[in-house]
Amino acid sequence: MSNLETVVDKGSLRAVFDGSLPSITPQPVMQCLQVKPMAGQQGQPERYRVVFSDINNFVQSMLATQANHVVTEGRLQKGCVVRLKSFQANKVKGRRILIVLDLEVLEEHGVHEKAGTPEALEIKEEEDTKPTAISSNGFYGNKPQQSMPQQQLPSRTSAPQSTSHGNIYPIEALSPYAHKWTIKARVTNKSEIKTWHNKNGEGKLFSVNLLDESGEIKATGFKDQCDAFYDLFQEGSVYYISSPCRVQLAKKQFSNLTNDYELTFERDTMIEKSEEQDDVPQVRYNFVSIGDLSTYEKDAVVDTIGVLTDVGETNQIVAKATSKPYEKRELTLVDNTQFKIRVTLWGNTATNFESPLESVIALKGLKVSDFGGKSLSLLSSGSMNVNPDIEEAYKLKGWYDAQGRNSEFENHQSTGNALGAATGQRDNSKTIIQVKDEQLGMSENPDYFSVKATIIYITQKNVSYPACLSEGCNKKVVEMDGMWRCEKCDKNHPRPEYRYIMSVNVADHTGQFWLSCFDETGRQIMGISADKLVEFQESGDDKAAQDAFQEANSQTFIFRCRAKIDNFQDNQRVRYQVVGAAPVNFSQESAKLMSLLKLYD
């Protein structure tokens, strides 16, 4: 193992924040002291907070999502040594915060105990009273502090920035608590102007997708800002955009981007076209091969690339909801997985499509459909690039010219329908991510499904209730003068029968969620009656009670569930209630999986 005193760049953290870093090292080497996940929105990429040390000082940091892989691959861990390759330094609410866009784990130096006795960087200015975007409650080195005015600090990026625009923020760092910022970003998509008319009035809007090396974000201009900015933006060009510009939570139903936030242009928002157009990335793709589309659920949003083998005629359809006509055109793409896929274009994109057969088409922002098998539809916020100048396009074109032109290609079957045909019965099994993505329980009527899942946690508080002894009643009873009274039956009982009412967290390979279980399922899970569990608790035999919960964990069941909207404290949520559970029948499960595998022979 290396001696950290000779490896870590001492004093580099202070240099990062006072702007003198390049005189020491442009990519400082530091030690990682802590890695913790941040609470995020459901369905969004997980975020991580990290503490880095230069032996003299430590600083709280946040990883940009494109750097998550160093955590998920297990390489970034407590005590390891890293080189920071790209980052943004901020000073918010009296704390130094580093947003890391790219880093390299120097595995050859191993993992060490904390080197030296680093201290938090001290700030002497008067603090700001505004909240910070990064909470540090319970985080490494957190101490109660006074409020300080937010300041902008130097950033380290891949190219020098124009001094006339001050500090350039990475898109990844934008939040409702960031002030006086400027981003430099490329317009990867520009929508048409859309109008609306309703009881509150009428108006118009347009939106653009903005990209820099840290990520993407959607920006929208309404009414006057639509008039002011629409002609200014050109798709593919790079712009400086400066606050005031509202940063708010993203409306995911109107965007195909993963950013938790979006921008709304304001009257005084500053927009200027950059003279430097080459130092910002082009469109960032996350390609899914056509063969792998079978693993994506309905309504998932993906990017893909393929060779164009068929172009359909333009057709017009009329939307049922609005009675408006829409132009559509269907394309067929293939790739080297020997699969083909149908892609639907809409509106002007469909009407103006003129690319020749055997062109390579890269598409970003495609919605997955499973009607009649897998197909794709280009969203209004998506984009299409014909014969793009990227490595994937050249490889695909080379493969097609060499052998793909004479190949046979398969269609994607609808797996659920095919499995039903193979087994002779309707298959209602779901994975947890399918249950969520298909929004089961969101309609007026309840939805029923089965899920194979493993118990990972049982809430031990209020796990049962005292119930009436009368046959078929099961209502809660109340203790009065040494007796237990049931208001429904108008009877007093010498004792209650305790019945389970449990909240259980279960997981499969796609995710986790909470299930509500009642007495019959509770007995299956716990292996003892609720009366027996209460007896352990009331007699002070905590060990026996804890052993029962411990034994119940990590069991796998086939849960038959009912999903239904539930109103709780004026909020709507989907409640998943178990109506039956059974241990896994491995013989039946094997037969089912074998039937599924035969579909791919």
Coordinates of C-alpha atoms in Angstrom, one line a residue:
M1 CA 0.0 0.0 0.0
S2 CA 1.1 3.6 -0.7
N3 CA 1.9 6.2 1.9
L4 CA -0.9 8.7 1.6
E5 CA 1.3 11.5 2.8
T6 CA 3.1 11.3 -0.5
V7 CA 0.1 10.5 -2.7
V8 CA -2.6 13.0 -1.6
D9 CA -2.3 16.6 -2.7
K10 CA -2.2 18.4 0.6
G11 CA -3.9 21.8 0.6
S12 CA -5.6 21.2 -2.7
L13 CA -9.1 21.7 -1.3
R14 CA -8.4 25.2 -0.2
A15 CA -6.8 25.8 -3.6
V16 CA -10.0 24.5 -5.3
F17 CA -12.1 27.1 -3.5
D18 CA -9.8 30.1 -3.8
G19 CA -9.0 29.7 -7.5
S20 CA -5.3 28.8 -7.1
L21 CA -5.7 25.1 -8.0
P22 CA -3.9 25.1 -11.4
S23 CA -0.7 26.3 -9.7
I24 CA -0.7 23.1 -7.7
T25 CA -2.3 20.4 -9.8
P26 CA -5.2 20.6 -12.3
Q27 CA -6.6 17.2 -11.1
P28 CA -6.1 16.9 -7.3
V29 CA -5.7 13.5 -5.6
M30 CA -7.7 13.1 -2.4
Q31 CA -8.9 10.4 0.0
C32 CA -12.6 9.4 0.3
L33 CA -13.7 9.4 3.9
Q34 CA -17.4 8.6 3.5
V35 CA -20.1 7.7 0.8
K36 CA -23.8 7.9 1.6
P37 CA -26.9 7.7 -0.7
M38 CA -29.2 10.8 -0.8
A39 CA -33.0 10.5 -0.7
G40 CA -34.3 11.0 -4.2
Q41 CA -37.5 10.9 -6.2
Q42 CA -39.0 7.6 -7.0
G43 CA -37.9 6.3 -10.4
Q44 CA -35.0 8.7 -10.7
P45 CA -31.2 7.8 -10.6
E46 CA -29.9 7.6 -7.0
R47 CA -27.6 10.4 -5.9
Y48 CA -24.6 10.1 -3.6
R49 CA -23.0 12.4 -1.1
V50 CA -19.2 11.9 -0.5
V51 CA -16.6 13.4 1.9
F52 CA -13.2 14.0 0.4
S53 CA -10.0 14.9 2.3
D54 CA -6.7 16.4 1.4
I55 CA -5.3 15.4 4.8
N56 CA -5.4 19.1 5.9
N57 CA -9.1 19.6 5.3
F58 CA -12.3 17.8 4.3
V59 CA -15.3 18.9 2.2
Q60 CA -18.8 17.6 1.6
S61 CA -19.4 16.7 -2.0
M62 CA -22.1 15.4 -4.3
L63 CA -21.6 13.1 -7.3
A64 CA -23.2 13.9 -10.6
T65 CA -25.3 11.1 -11.8
Q66 CA -22.9 10.2 -14.6
A67 CA -20.3 9.4 -12.0
N68 CA -22.6 7.0 -10.1
H69 CA -21.0 4.0 -11.7
V70 CA -17.9 4.2 -9.4
V71 CA -20.2 3.6 -6.4
T72 CA -22.5 1.0 -8.0
E73 CA -19.4 -0.9 -9.2
G74 CA -18.0 -0.9 -5.7
R75 CA -14.9 1.0 -6.5
L76 CA -15.6 4.2 -4.6
Q77 CA -15.5 3.3 -0.9
K78 CA -14.4 4.7 2.4
G79 CA -10.7 5.0 2.6
C80 CA -9.9 4.8 -1.1
V81 CA -7.8 7.3 -3.1
V82 CA -9.3 9.2 -6.0
R83 CA -8.3 11.8 -8.6
L84 CA -10.9 14.5 -9.3
K85 CA -11.0 15.1 -13.0
S86 CA -13.9 17.5 -13.4
F87 CA -15.8 19.4 -10.7
Q88 CA -17.7 22.5 -9.6
A89 CA -17.0 24.3 -6.3
N90 CA -19.8 26.1 -4.5
K91 CA -20.1 27.9 -1.2
V92 CA -23.7 27.7 0.1
K93 CA -25.1 28.5 3.5
G94 CA -21.6 28.8 5.0
R95 CA -20.4 25.4 3.7
R96 CA -17.9 24.5 1.0
I97 CA -19.7 22.0 -1.3
L98 CA -18.0 20.2 -4.2
I99 CA -20.1 18.8 -7.1
V100 CA -18.0 16.1 -8.8
L101 CA -18.7 15.5 -12.5
D102 CA -15.9 13.0 -13.2
L103 CA -13.3 11.2 -11.0
E104 CA -10.9 8.2 -11.2
V105 CA -10.5 5.7 -8.3
L106 CA -6.7 5.0 -8.0
E107 CA -7.1 1.4 -7.0
E108 CA -3.4 0.8 -7.0
H109 CA -3.1 2.8 -3.8
G110 CA -5.5 0.5 -1.9
V111 CA -7.8 1.4 1.0
H112 CA -6.5 3.2 4.1
E113 CA -7.7 4.4 7.4
K114 CA -8.3 8.2 7.6
A115 CA -5.0 10.0 6.9
G116 CA -4.1 12.7 9.4
T117 CA -6.8 14.8 11.3
P118 CA -8.4 16.9 8.6
E119 CA -10.7 19.8 9.6
A120 CA -13.6 21.4 7.8
L121 CA -12.7 24.4 5.8
E122 CA -13.7 27.5 7.8
I123 CA -15.6 30.4 6.3
K124 CA -15.5 33.8 8.1
E125 CA -18.1 35.7 6.1
E126 CA -21.6 36.3 7.4
E127 CA -23.8 33.4 6.5
D128 CA -26.9 33.4 4.2
T129 CA -30.3 32.6 5.7
K130 CA -31.5 30.8 2.6
P131 CA -31.6 27.0 2.6
T132 CA -29.0 24.9 0.7
A133 CA -29.8 22.3 -1.9
I134 CA -27.7 19.7 -0.2
S135 CA -28.8 18.6 3.2
S136 CA -26.0 17.5 5.5
N137 CA -28.0 16.4 8.6
G138 CA -26.1 13.5 10.2
F139 CA -23.4 13.8 7.6
Y140 CA -19.7 13.6 8.1
G141 CA -18.3 16.6 10.1
N142 CA -21.6 18.5 10.2
K143 CA -21.7 21.2 12.9
P144 CA -24.3 23.8 13.8
Q145 CA -23.4 27.0 11.9
Q146 CA -24.6 30.5 11.4
S147 CA -26.1 31.6 8.1
M148 CA -23.9 33.1 5.4
P149 CA -24.5 34.8 2.0
Q150 CA -24.1 32.4 -0.9
Q151 CA -21.1 33.0 -3.0
Q152 CA -19.9 31.8 -6.3
L153 CA -16.6 30.0 -6.4
P154 CA -14.2 28.8 -9.1
S155 CA -15.0 25.8 -11.2
R156 CA -12.8 23.3 -12.9
T157 CA -14.1 22.3 -16.3
S158 CA -12.7 20.8 -19.5
A159 CA -12.4 24.2 -21.2
P160 CA -11.7 27.8 -20.2
Q161 CA -14.8 29.9 -19.8
S162 CA -15.5 33.4 -20.9
T163 CA -14.8 35.8 -18.1
S164 CA -17.7 38.1 -19.2
H165 CA -20.1 35.4 -18.0
G166 CA -18.6 34.9 -14.6
N167 CA -18.8 31.4 -13.1
I168 CA -20.3 28.8 -15.4
Y169 CA -22.5 26.3 -13.5
P170 CA -22.9 22.7 -14.6
I171 CA -26.5 21.8 -15.3
E172 CA -26.2 19.0 -12.7
A173 CA -25.7 21.7 -10.0
L174 CA -28.9 23.7 -10.7
S175 CA -31.5 23.7 -8.0
P176 CA -34.2 26.1 -6.7
Y177 CA -31.6 27.3 -4.2
A178 CA -28.9 28.3 -6.7
H179 CA -28.7 32.0 -7.4
K180 CA -26.9 34.3 -9.9
W181 CA -25.9 31.4 -12.2
T182 CA -25.0 31.0 -15.8
I183 CA -25.0 27.8 -17.8
K184 CA -23.4 27.1 -21.1
A185 CA -25.4 24.5 -23.0
R186 CA -26.3 23.1 -26.4
V187 CA -29.9 23.0 -27.6
T188 CA -30.5 19.4 -28.5
N189 CA -34.2 19.7 -29.2
K190 CA -36.5 22.6 -29.9
S191 CA -40.3 22.1 -29.9
E192 CA -42.8 23.8 -32.1
I193 CA -45.0 26.5 -30.5
K194 CA -48.0 25.0 -28.8
T195 CA -51.2 26.9 -27.9
W196 CA -53.8 26.2 -25.3
H197 CA -57.4 27.4 -24.6
N198 CA -59.2 26.7 -21.4
K199 CA -61.6 28.4 -18.9
N200 CA -58.6 30.3 -17.4
G201 CA -57.7 31.9 -20.7
E202 CA -55.3 31.1 -23.5
G203 CA -51.6 31.2 -24.2
K204 CA -48.7 29.6 -26.0
L205 CA -45.4 27.9 -25.1
F206 CA -42.3 26.3 -26.4
S207 CA -39.5 24.3 -24.8
V208 CA -35.9 23.4 -25.5
N209 CA -33.7 20.6 -24.1
L210 CA -30.3 21.9 -23.0
L211 CA -27.1 19.8 -22.7
D212 CA -23.7 20.3 -21.2
E213 CA -21.0 17.8 -20.0
S214 CA -22.8 17.2 -16.7
G215 CA -26.3 16.5 -17.8
E216 CA -29.5 17.7 -19.5
I217 CA -32.4 20.0 -18.5
K218 CA -35.6 21.1 -20.1
A219 CA -36.5 24.9 -20.3
T220 CA -39.9 26.3 -21.2
G221 CA -41.0 29.8 -22.3
F222 CA -44.6 30.9 -21.9
K223 CA -46.5 33.7 -23.6
D224 CA -44.3 36.8 -23.8
Q225 CA -41.1 34.7 -23.3
C226 CA -42.3 32.4 -26.1
D227 CA -42.4 35.5 -28.4
A228 CA -39.1 36.8 -27.1
F229 CA -37.0 33.7 -27.2
Y230 CA -38.4 31.2 -29.8
D231 CA -36.6 32.6 -32.8
L232 CA -33.4 33.1 -30.8
F233 CA -32.8 29.4 -30.2
Q234 CA -31.5 27.2 -33.0
E235 CA -31.3 23.5 -32.6
G236 CA -27.7 22.3 -32.3
S237 CA -26.3 25.8 -31.2
V238 CA -24.7 26.6 -27.9
Y239 CA -25.9 29.5 -25.6
Y240 CA -25.2 31.2 -22.4
I241 CA -28.3 31.3 -20.2
S242 CA -28.3 33.4 -17.0
S243 CA -30.6 33.9 -14.1
P244 CA -33.2 35.2 -13.3
C245 CA -34.7 32.0 -14.6
R246 CA -37.0 29.8 -12.4
V247 CA -35.7 26.4 -11.4
Q248 CA -38.5 24.1 -10.3
L249 CA -39.4 20.4 -10.0
A250 CA -39.7 18.7 -13.3
K251 CA -43.1 17.6 -14.6
K252 CA -42.1 14.1 -15.7
Q253 CA -45.2 13.5 -17.8
F254 CA -44.1 16.2 -20.2
S255 CA -40.3 15.4 -20.4
N256 CA -38.1 12.4 -21.4
L257 CA -35.1 13.8 -19.4
T258 CA -33.9 12.3 -16.1
N259 CA -33.2 15.7 -14.4
D260 CA -35.3 16.3 -11.2
Y261 CA -35.6 20.0 -12.2
E262 CA -36.6 22.1 -15.2
L263 CA -36.3 25.8 -16.1
T264 CA -38.9 28.4 -16.9
F265 CA -37.7 31.5 -18.7
E266 CA -38.6 34.8 -17.1
R267 CA -38.8 38.4 -18.4
D268 CA -35.2 39.3 -17.4
T269 CA -33.6 35.9 -18.3
M270 CA -30.4 36.6 -20.2
I271 CA -29.7 34.4 -23.3
E272 CA -26.7 34.9 -25.6
K273 CA -25.4 32.7 -28.4
S274 CA -21.8 31.5 -27.7
E275 CA -19.0 32.2 -30.1
E276 CA -17.4 29.0 -29.0
Q277 CA -19.6 26.1 -30.3
D278 CA -17.2 23.1 -30.0
D279 CA -16.5 22.9 -26.3
V280 CA -20.0 21.6 -25.4
P281 CA -21.0 18.0 -26.2
Q282 CA -23.5 17.1 -28.9
V283 CA -26.5 14.9 -28.2
R284 CA -25.9 12.4 -25.4
Y285 CA -27.3 9.0 -26.2
N286 CA -27.9 6.0 -23.9
F287 CA -28.5 3.4 -26.7
V288 CA -30.6 0.3 -26.1
S289 CA -30.0 -2.4 -28.7
I290 CA -33.2 -3.5 -30.6
G291 CA -32.8 -7.0 -29.2
D292 CA -32.8 -5.8 -25.6
L293 CA -36.0 -3.8 -26.0
S294 CA -37.9 -6.9 -24.9
T295 CA -36.7 -6.2 -21.3
Y296 CA -38.2 -2.8 -21.2
E297 CA -41.7 -2.2 -19.9
K298 CA -44.6 -0.3 -21.6
D299 CA -44.1 3.5 -21.5
A300 CA -40.4 3.3 -20.7
V301 CA -38.4 6.0 -22.6
V302 CA -35.3 4.8 -24.4
D303 CA -32.7 5.8 -27.1
T304 CA -31.8 3.4 -29.9
I305 CA -29.9 3.2 -33.2
G306 CA -30.5 1.1 -36.3
V307 CA -30.3 0.7 -40.0
L308 CA -33.4 1.9 -41.9
T309 CA -34.9 -1.0 -44.0
D310 CA -38.5 0.2 -44.6
V311 CA -40.4 3.5 -44.8
G312 CA -44.2 3.6 -44.6
E313 CA -46.5 6.1 -46.2
T314 CA -47.7 9.1 -44.3
N315 CA -51.2 8.5 -42.8
Q316 CA -53.5 10.8 -40.9
I317 CA -55.3 9.8 -37.7
V318 CA -57.7 11.7 -35.5
A319 CA -57.2 11.8 -31.8
K320 CA -60.2 10.6 -29.8
A321 CA -59.7 13.0 -27.0
T322 CA -59.3 16.3 -29.0
S323 CA -60.6 15.3 -32.5
K324 CA -57.5 16.9 -33.9
P325 CA -55.8 15.2 -37.0
Y326 CA -52.2 14.0 -36.7
E327 CA -49.8 12.9 -39.4
K328 CA -47.9 9.6 -38.7
R329 CA -45.3 7.5 -40.5
E330 CA -43.8 4.2 -39.6
L331 CA -40.2 3.2 -40.1
T332 CA -38.5 -0.2 -39.6
L333 CA -35.0 -0.4 -38.1
V334 CA -32.7 -3.3 -37.7
D335 CA -29.4 -3.9 -35.9
N336 CA -26.8 -6.6 -35.3
T337 CA -28.9 -8.4 -32.6
Q338 CA -30.9 -9.8 -35.6
F339 CA -34.1 -8.0 -34.4
K340 CA -36.2 -5.4 -36.1
I341 CA -38.5 -2.8 -34.6
R342 CA -41.3 -0.5 -35.8
V343 CA -40.8 3.2 -35.0
T344 CA -43.6 5.8 -35.4
L345 CA -42.9 9.4 -36.3
W346 CA -45.5 12.1 -35.8
G347 CA -46.4 15.6 -37.1
N348 CA -43.8 17.5 -39.2
T349 CA -41.2 14.9 -38.4
A350 CA -43.3 12.3 -40.2
T351 CA -44.2 14.6 -43.1
N352 CA -40.7 15.9 -43.7
F353 CA -38.9 12.5 -43.4
E354 CA -36.9 11.9 -46.6
S355 CA -33.9 9.8 -45.6
P356 CA -33.0 6.9 -48.0
L357 CA -33.1 3.3 -47.1
E358 CA -30.0 1.8 -45.4
S359 CA -29.3 5.1 -43.6
V360 CA -28.3 4.8 -40.0
I361 CA -30.9 6.5 -37.8
A362 CA -30.1 7.5 -34.1
L363 CA -33.2 8.3 -32.1
K364 CA -33.4 9.9 -28.6
G365 CA -36.6 9.9 -26.5
L366 CA -38.6 6.9 -27.8
K367 CA -41.6 5.6 -25.8
V368 CA -42.0 1.9 -25.7
S369 CA -45.4 0.3 -26.6
D370 CA -46.3 -3.4 -26.1
F371 CA -49.5 -3.3 -28.2
G372 CA -49.2 -6.3 -30.6
G373 CA -45.5 -6.7 -29.5
K374 CA -42.8 -4.2 -28.9
S375 CA -42.8 -0.9 -30.9
L376 CA -41.5 2.6 -30.4
S377 CA -42.9 6.1 -30.8
L378 CA -40.8 9.2 -31.1
L379 CA -41.9 11.7 -28.4
S380 CA -42.4 15.4 -29.2
S381 CA -39.4 16.1 -27.0
G382 CA -37.3 13.5 -28.7
S383 CA -34.9 13.9 -31.6
M384 CA -33.7 12.0 -34.7
N385 CA -30.3 12.1 -36.3
V386 CA -29.6 10.6 -39.7
N387 CA -26.1 9.1 -40.3
P388 CA -24.7 10.7 -37.1
D389 CA -20.9 11.1 -36.8
I390 CA -20.5 8.7 -33.9
E391 CA -18.7 5.4 -33.4
E392 CA -21.9 3.4 -33.0
A393 CA -23.2 4.5 -36.4
Y394 CA -20.0 3.5 -38.2
K395 CA -19.9 0.1 -36.6
L396 CA -23.6 -0.5 -37.4
K397 CA -23.1 0.6 -41.0
G398 CA -20.0 -1.7 -41.4
W399 CA -21.9 -4.7 -40.0
Y400 CA -24.9 -4.1 -42.3
D401 CA -22.7 -3.7 -45.4
A402 CA -20.7 -6.9 -44.6
Q403 CA -23.6 -9.2 -43.6
G404 CA -26.7 -7.5 -42.3
R405 CA -28.1 -6.7 -45.7
N406 CA -28.7 -10.4 -46.4
S407 CA -29.9 -11.4 -42.8
E408 CA -33.3 -12.4 -41.6
F409 CA -34.7 -10.4 -38.6
E410 CA -37.1 -11.3 -35.9
N411 CA -40.0 -9.3 -34.5
H412 CA -40.5 -8.8 -30.8
Q413 CA -43.4 -10.8 -29.5
S414 CA -45.5 -9.6 -26.6
T415 CA -44.0 -11.8 -23.8
G416 CA -47.1 -11.9 -21.6
N417 CA -49.3 -13.0 -24.5
A418 CA -46.8 -15.5 -25.7
L419 CA -46.4 -17.0 -22.3
G420 CA -50.2 -17.3 -21.9
A421 CA -50.4 -19.1 -25.2
A422 CA -47.6 -21.4 -24.2
T423 CA -49.0 -22.3 -20.8
G424 CA -52.7 -22.3 -21.9
Q425 CA -53.7 -19.7 -19.3
R426 CA -53.6 -16.0 -18.6
D427 CA -50.4 -15.0 -16.8
N428 CA -51.0 -12.2 -14.3
S429 CA -47.6 -12.3 -12.7
K430 CA -45.8 -9.0 -12.5
T431 CA -42.4 -7.7 -11.3
I432 CA -42.5 -4.8 -8.9
I433 CA -41.3 -2.4 -11.5
Q434 CA -44.1 -3.6 -13.8
V435 CA -46.6 -2.9 -11.1
K436 CA -45.4 0.7 -10.8
D437 CA -44.7 1.4 -14.4
E438 CA -48.2 0.1 -15.5
Q439 CA -49.7 2.3 -12.7
L440 CA -51.8 -0.6 -11.4
G441 CA -54.4 0.6 -8.9
M442 CA -54.6 4.1 -10.5
S443 CA -58.0 3.5 -12.2
E444 CA -61.5 3.5 -10.7
N445 CA -61.5 -0.2 -10.3
P446 CA -58.9 -2.2 -8.3
D447 CA -56.3 -4.2 -10.2
Y448 CA -55.2 -7.7 -9.2
F449 CA -51.8 -9.2 -9.8
S450 CA -49.3 -11.7 -8.4
V451 CA -45.7 -11.0 -7.5
K452 CA -42.9 -13.3 -6.4
A453 CA -41.0 -11.3 -3.7
T454 CA -38.8 -11.7 -0.7
I455 CA -39.6 -10.1 2.7
I456 CA -36.8 -7.6 3.7
Y457 CA -38.5 -5.7 6.5
I458 CA -41.6 -6.0 8.8
T459 CA -42.8 -3.0 10.7
Q460 CA -42.9 -4.1 14.3
K461 CA -45.0 -1.3 15.7
N462 CA -48.8 -1.8 15.7
V463 CA -48.4 -5.2 14.1
S464 CA -51.8 -6.5 15.5
Y465 CA -55.0 -5.3 17.0
P466 CA -57.5 -6.8 19.6
A467 CA -60.5 -8.3 17.7
C468 CA -63.9 -9.4 18.7
L469 CA -64.4 -13.1 19.5
S470 CA -67.8 -13.4 17.8
E471 CA -67.6 -15.6 14.7
G472 CA -67.3 -13.6 11.5
C473 CA -67.0 -10.2 13.3
N474 CA -63.2 -9.4 13.6
K475 CA -64.0 -5.8 14.6
K476 CA -61.7 -4.0 17.0
V477 CA -62.6 -4.2 20.6
V478 CA -62.0 -1.7 23.4
E479 CA -61.0 -2.5 27.0
M480 CA -63.6 -1.3 29.5
D481 CA -63.6 -2.2 33.2
G482 CA -61.6 -5.3 32.7
M483 CA -63.8 -6.5 29.8
W484 CA -63.3 -6.1 26.0
R485 CA -66.3 -4.5 24.3
C486 CA -67.4 -4.8 20.7
E487 CA -69.7 -2.0 19.6
K488 CA -70.8 -3.8 16.5
C489 CA -72.0 -6.9 18.3
D490 CA -72.9 -5.0 21.5
K491 CA -71.1 -7.7 23.5
N492 CA -68.4 -7.8 26.2
H493 CA -65.7 -10.4 26.1
P494 CA -63.3 -11.5 28.8
R495 CA -60.4 -11.3 26.4
P496 CA -59.8 -10.4 22.7
E497 CA -58.4 -12.4 19.9
Y498 CA -55.4 -10.6 18.5
R499 CA -55.2 -10.4 14.7
Y500 CA -52.4 -9.4 12.5
I501 CA -52.5 -6.1 10.5
M502 CA -48.9 -5.8 9.1
S503 CA -46.9 -3.6 6.8
V504 CA -44.3 -5.6 5.0
N505 CA -41.5 -4.4 2.7
V506 CA -40.8 -6.8 0.0
A507 CA -38.3 -6.8 -2.9
D508 CA -37.5 -8.6 -6.1
H509 CA -34.8 -8.1 -8.7
T510 CA -36.5 -4.9 -10.0
G511 CA -37.3 -3.0 -6.9
Q512 CA -39.2 -2.9 -3.6
F513 CA -42.6 -1.8 -2.2
W514 CA -44.8 -2.0 0.8
L515 CA -47.7 -4.5 1.2
S516 CA -50.5 -4.5 3.7
C517 CA -51.2 -8.0 5.2
F518 CA -54.0 -9.2 7.4
D519 CA -54.3 -12.1 9.8
E520 CA -54.2 -15.1 7.5
T521 CA -51.1 -13.9 5.6
G522 CA -49.6 -12.6 8.9
R523 CA -49.8 -16.2 10.3
Q524 CA -48.1 -17.6 7.2
I525 CA -45.3 -15.0 7.5
M526 CA -44.7 -15.1 11.2
G527 CA -45.3 -18.8 11.8
I528 CA -47.2 -18.1 15.0
S529 CA -50.5 -16.4 15.9
A530 CA -50.8 -12.8 16.8
D531 CA -52.0 -13.9 20.3
K532 CA -48.7 -15.7 20.8
L533 CA -46.7 -12.7 19.6
V534 CA -48.5 -10.4 22.0
E535 CA -48.0 -12.9 24.8
F536 CA -44.2 -12.7 24.2
Q537 CA -44.3 -8.9 24.2
E538 CA -46.5 -8.6 27.3
S539 CA -44.5 -11.1 29.3
G540 CA -41.3 -9.2 28.6
D541 CA -39.8 -12.0 26.5
D542 CA -38.4 -9.6 24.0
K543 CA -35.9 -12.2 22.7
A544 CA -38.7 -14.6 21.6
A545 CA -40.5 -11.8 19.9
Q546 CA -37.4 -10.6 18.1
D547 CA -36.6 -14.1 17.1
A548 CA -40.0 -14.5 15.5
F549 CA -39.5 -11.4 13.4
Q550 CA -36.0 -12.5 12.5
E551 CA -37.3 -15.9 11.3
A552 CA -40.0 -14.1 9.2
N553 CA -37.5 -12.0 7.3
S554 CA -35.9 -13.2 4.0
Q555 CA -38.8 -15.6 3.2
T556 CA -40.0 -15.6 -0.4
F557 CA -43.7 -15.9 -1.2
I558 CA -46.0 -15.6 -4.2
F559 CA -48.3 -12.7 -3.1
R560 CA -51.7 -12.3 -4.7
C561 CA -52.4 -8.6 -4.4
R562 CA -55.1 -6.0 -4.8
A563 CA -54.0 -2.5 -5.9
K564 CA -56.4 0.4 -5.3
I565 CA -56.2 4.2 -4.8
D566 CA -56.4 5.2 -1.1
N567 CA -57.0 8.6 0.3
F568 CA -54.9 9.5 3.3
Q569 CA -54.8 13.0 4.9
D570 CA -56.0 14.6 1.7
N571 CA -53.3 12.8 -0.3
Q572 CA -53.9 10.0 -2.8
R573 CA -51.7 7.0 -2.9
V574 CA -51.9 3.4 -4.2
R575 CA -52.3 0.8 -1.5
Y576 CA -51.2 -2.8 -2.2
Q577 CA -53.2 -5.2 -0.1
V578 CA -52.3 -8.9 0.1
V579 CA -55.4 -11.1 -0.5
G580 CA -53.4 -14.4 -0.4
A581 CA -49.9 -15.7 -0.1
A582 CA -48.2 -19.0 -0.8
P583 CA -44.7 -20.4 -0.6
V584 CA -42.9 -20.7 -3.9
N585 CA -43.7 -24.0 -5.6
F586 CA -40.4 -24.6 -7.2
S587 CA -41.7 -27.3 -9.6
Q588 CA -44.4 -24.9 -11.0
E589 CA -41.9 -22.0 -11.1
S590 CA -39.4 -24.1 -13.1
A591 CA -42.1 -25.2 -15.6
K592 CA -43.2 -21.6 -16.0
L593 CA -39.6 -20.4 -16.6
M594 CA -38.9 -23.2 -19.1
S595 CA -42.0 -22.2 -21.0
L596 CA -40.8 -18.6 -21.1
L597 CA -37.3 -19.7 -22.2
K598 CA -38.7 -21.7 -25.1
L599 CA -40.1 -18.5 -26.6
Y600 CA -36.5 -17.5 -27.3
D601 CA -35.4 -20.7 -29.0

